[in-house]
Amino acid sequence: MRVKVLDSTTLFIGFTEGGGAELVTCREVLEEVKYGGGRFRAAAIRGGGLVKILEPSEDYVERVREVALRAGEHDLSETDIKLLALALQLFNEGADVSIITSDYSIQNLAEIMGLKVEPILHRGIRKVVKWTAYCEMCGWRGEARPGTPCPRCGARLKRRPSEEVSRGD
């Protein structure tokens, strides 16, 4: 079974071409889309049956959180995490899954987890990276959330790629 997992951008722009694949998303994506101009589109998606709404199991949500933490992808929203968890769950259940997204963090983490991505609106990521936090002031580097205070000097931490990661790590 071929499945395309859609993020909110795909629904905002009206992507509905599955090419024979089943189109799925999670409830949280529809919640994001229903605000602003996407309100009617979200209602049509719910009522029209064009896109199936599925929820990932909590085990898969937790797996994605762990991989995101190890990769330094701290900017993923709960919606992003659930979308990735849904794709991972469907993949592990034997589906041929691809995620349709314009979000670089989703693309990066999907590639790390060995999931296919079909970028929309741009070319997509060029390489898969693991991020590390660092301090511009004192040079500290390590695992921490960007934007939080440096453990050494208290300045605001930033992030940068620490290494290129091979797919499936």
Short mmCIF file of C-alpha atoms in Angstrom, two decimals:
data_model
loop_
_atom_site.label_atom_id
_atom_site.label_comp_id
_atom_site.label_asym_id
_atom_site.label_seq_id
_atom_site.Cartn_x
_atom_site.Cartn_y
_atom_site.Cartn_z
CA MET A 1 0.00 0.00 0.00
CA ARG A 2 1.36 3.44 -0.96
CA VAL A 3 0.69 6.25 1.51
CA LYS A 4 1.47 9.97 1.40
CA VAL A 5 1.52 11.69 4.79
CA LEU A 6 0.59 15.36 4.40
CA ASP A 7 1.76 18.25 6.57
CA SER A 8 -0.13 21.51 7.02
CA THR A 9 1.62 23.32 4.13
CA THR A 10 0.37 20.73 1.67
CA LEU A 11 -3.19 21.30 2.83
CA PHE A 12 -2.82 25.11 2.86
CA ILE A 13 -1.82 25.08 -0.80
CA GLY A 14 -4.52 22.58 -1.71
CA PHE A 15 -2.35 19.54 -2.50
CA THR A 16 -4.70 16.63 -3.18
CA GLU A 17 -2.88 14.62 -5.87
CA GLY A 18 -1.98 11.25 -4.43
CA GLY A 19 -1.04 9.58 -7.71
CA GLY A 20 -2.80 6.42 -6.59
CA ALA A 21 -1.49 6.63 -3.01
CA GLU A 22 -3.71 6.97 0.02
CA LEU A 23 -3.51 10.49 1.52
CA VAL A 24 -3.32 10.66 5.32
CA THR A 25 -2.60 13.19 8.03
CA CYS A 26 -3.15 13.57 11.77
CA ARG A 27 -5.79 15.60 13.61
CA GLU A 28 -3.24 18.20 14.73
CA VAL A 29 -2.45 19.12 11.12
CA LEU A 30 -6.12 19.83 10.47
CA GLU A 31 -6.20 21.97 13.61
CA GLU A 32 -3.35 24.09 12.20
CA VAL A 33 -5.02 24.39 8.81
CA LYS A 34 -8.43 25.43 10.12
CA TYR A 35 -7.16 28.86 11.18
CA GLY A 36 -7.10 31.68 8.65
CA GLY A 37 -7.89 30.92 5.02
CA GLY A 38 -7.64 27.17 5.48
CA ARG A 39 -10.75 26.91 7.63
CA PHE A 40 -13.04 25.82 4.80
CA ARG A 41 -10.40 23.54 3.30
CA ALA A 42 -10.02 21.76 6.65
CA ALA A 43 -13.79 21.30 6.88
CA ALA A 44 -13.90 19.93 3.33
CA ILE A 45 -11.05 17.52 4.07
CA ARG A 46 -12.82 16.24 7.20
CA GLY A 47 -16.13 15.81 5.45
CA GLY A 48 -15.00 14.79 1.97
CA GLY A 49 -12.96 11.73 2.82
CA LEU A 50 -10.20 12.75 0.41
CA VAL A 51 -7.62 12.64 3.20
CA LYS A 52 -7.82 10.02 5.94
CA ILE A 53 -7.26 11.28 9.51
CA LEU A 54 -5.16 8.85 11.58
CA GLU A 55 -3.47 9.13 14.95
CA PRO A 56 -0.11 7.51 15.76
CA SER A 57 0.30 5.36 18.85
CA GLU A 58 2.03 6.97 21.82
CA ASP A 59 4.95 4.52 21.44
CA TYR A 60 5.79 5.98 18.03
CA VAL A 61 5.36 9.55 19.29
CA GLU A 62 7.88 8.78 22.03
CA ARG A 63 10.31 7.19 19.54
CA VAL A 64 10.23 10.32 17.38
CA ARG A 65 10.83 12.55 20.42
CA GLU A 66 13.91 10.47 21.32
CA VAL A 67 15.34 10.63 17.78
CA ALA A 68 14.64 14.40 17.63
CA LEU A 69 16.46 14.93 20.92
CA ARG A 70 19.51 12.95 19.75
CA ALA A 71 19.55 14.86 16.44
CA GLY A 72 19.25 18.27 18.13
CA GLU A 73 15.94 19.00 16.37
CA HIS A 74 14.44 21.03 19.22
CA ASP A 75 12.17 23.22 17.07
CA LEU A 76 9.69 20.52 16.09
CA SER A 77 6.13 21.21 17.18
CA GLU A 78 3.88 18.56 18.69
CA THR A 79 2.12 18.45 15.30
CA ASP A 80 5.44 17.78 13.53
CA ILE A 81 6.30 15.01 15.99
CA LYS A 82 2.91 13.34 15.57
CA LEU A 83 3.11 13.60 11.78
CA LEU A 84 6.52 11.90 11.80
CA ALA A 85 5.26 9.30 14.28
CA LEU A 86 2.33 8.51 11.99
CA ALA A 87 4.66 8.07 9.01
CA LEU A 88 7.02 5.86 11.02
CA GLN A 89 4.16 3.72 12.32
CA LEU A 90 2.68 3.22 8.83
CA PHE A 91 6.15 2.39 7.47
CA ASN A 92 6.70 -0.20 10.20
CA GLU A 93 3.29 -1.69 9.41
CA GLY A 94 4.51 -2.33 5.85
CA ALA A 95 3.26 0.69 3.90
CA ASP A 96 5.36 2.43 1.24
CA VAL A 97 5.31 5.85 2.94
CA SER A 98 6.46 9.28 1.86
CA ILE A 99 6.01 12.55 3.73
CA ILE A 100 4.94 15.57 1.68
CA THR A 101 6.36 18.67 3.40
CA SER A 102 8.20 21.95 2.98
CA ASP A 103 9.51 21.89 6.56
CA TYR A 104 13.30 21.39 6.73
CA SER A 105 13.28 20.00 10.27
CA ILE A 106 10.65 17.39 9.35
CA GLN A 107 12.67 16.50 6.24
CA ASN A 108 15.89 16.19 8.25
CA LEU A 109 14.39 13.95 10.94
CA ALA A 110 12.48 11.85 8.38
CA GLU A 111 15.72 11.18 6.52
CA ILE A 112 17.48 10.26 9.77
CA MET A 113 14.69 7.76 10.50
CA GLY A 114 14.90 6.28 6.99
CA LEU A 115 11.57 7.69 5.78
CA LYS A 116 11.03 9.01 2.25
CA VAL A 117 10.31 12.69 1.78
CA GLU A 118 8.76 14.51 -1.16
CA PRO A 119 9.58 18.20 -0.71
CA ILE A 120 6.95 20.69 -1.79
CA LEU A 121 7.47 24.39 -2.64
CA HIS A 122 11.29 24.04 -2.73
CA ARG A 123 14.06 21.56 -3.51
CA GLY A 124 14.28 20.17 -0.01
CA ILE A 125 17.26 19.54 2.22
CA ARG A 126 20.63 18.88 0.61
CA LYS A 127 22.17 16.93 3.48
CA VAL A 128 21.07 15.38 6.74
CA VAL A 129 22.61 16.96 9.84
CA LYS A 130 22.77 16.58 13.58
CA TRP A 131 22.59 19.89 15.41
CA THR A 132 24.56 21.00 18.45
CA ALA A 133 24.08 23.98 20.72
CA TYR A 134 26.92 26.45 21.14
CA CYS A 135 27.69 29.75 22.82
CA GLU A 136 29.10 32.61 20.76
CA MET A 137 30.44 34.32 23.87
CA CYS A 138 32.49 31.63 25.61
CA GLY A 139 32.69 28.84 23.03
CA TRP A 140 30.77 26.20 25.04
CA ARG A 141 29.30 23.35 22.90
CA GLY A 142 27.00 20.52 23.84
CA GLU A 143 23.50 19.14 24.02
CA ALA A 144 21.10 21.88 25.04
CA ARG A 145 18.12 23.69 23.63
CA PRO A 146 19.03 26.73 21.51
CA GLY A 147 17.74 29.93 23.07
CA THR A 148 18.37 28.74 26.62
CA PRO A 149 21.17 30.21 28.77
CA CYS A 150 24.69 28.88 28.34
CA PRO A 151 25.60 26.66 31.31
CA ARG A 152 29.03 28.33 31.48
CA CYS A 153 28.40 32.07 30.96
CA GLY A 154 24.63 32.57 30.71
CA ALA A 155 24.55 33.96 27.14
CA ARG A 156 21.79 32.77 24.81
CA LEU A 157 22.71 29.51 23.03
CA LYS A 158 22.51 29.09 19.26
CA ARG A 159 22.67 25.98 17.09
CA ARG A 160 24.82 24.80 14.20
CA PRO A 161 25.36 21.55 12.35
CA SER A 162 27.73 19.33 14.29
CA GLU A 163 27.99 16.50 11.81
CA GLU A 164 26.47 15.03 8.71
CA VAL A 165 24.37 11.99 9.52
CA SER A 166 23.84 9.03 7.26
CA ARG A 167 20.30 7.99 6.47
CA GLY A 168 18.71 5.52 8.88
CA ASP A 169 20.90 6.40 11.92
#
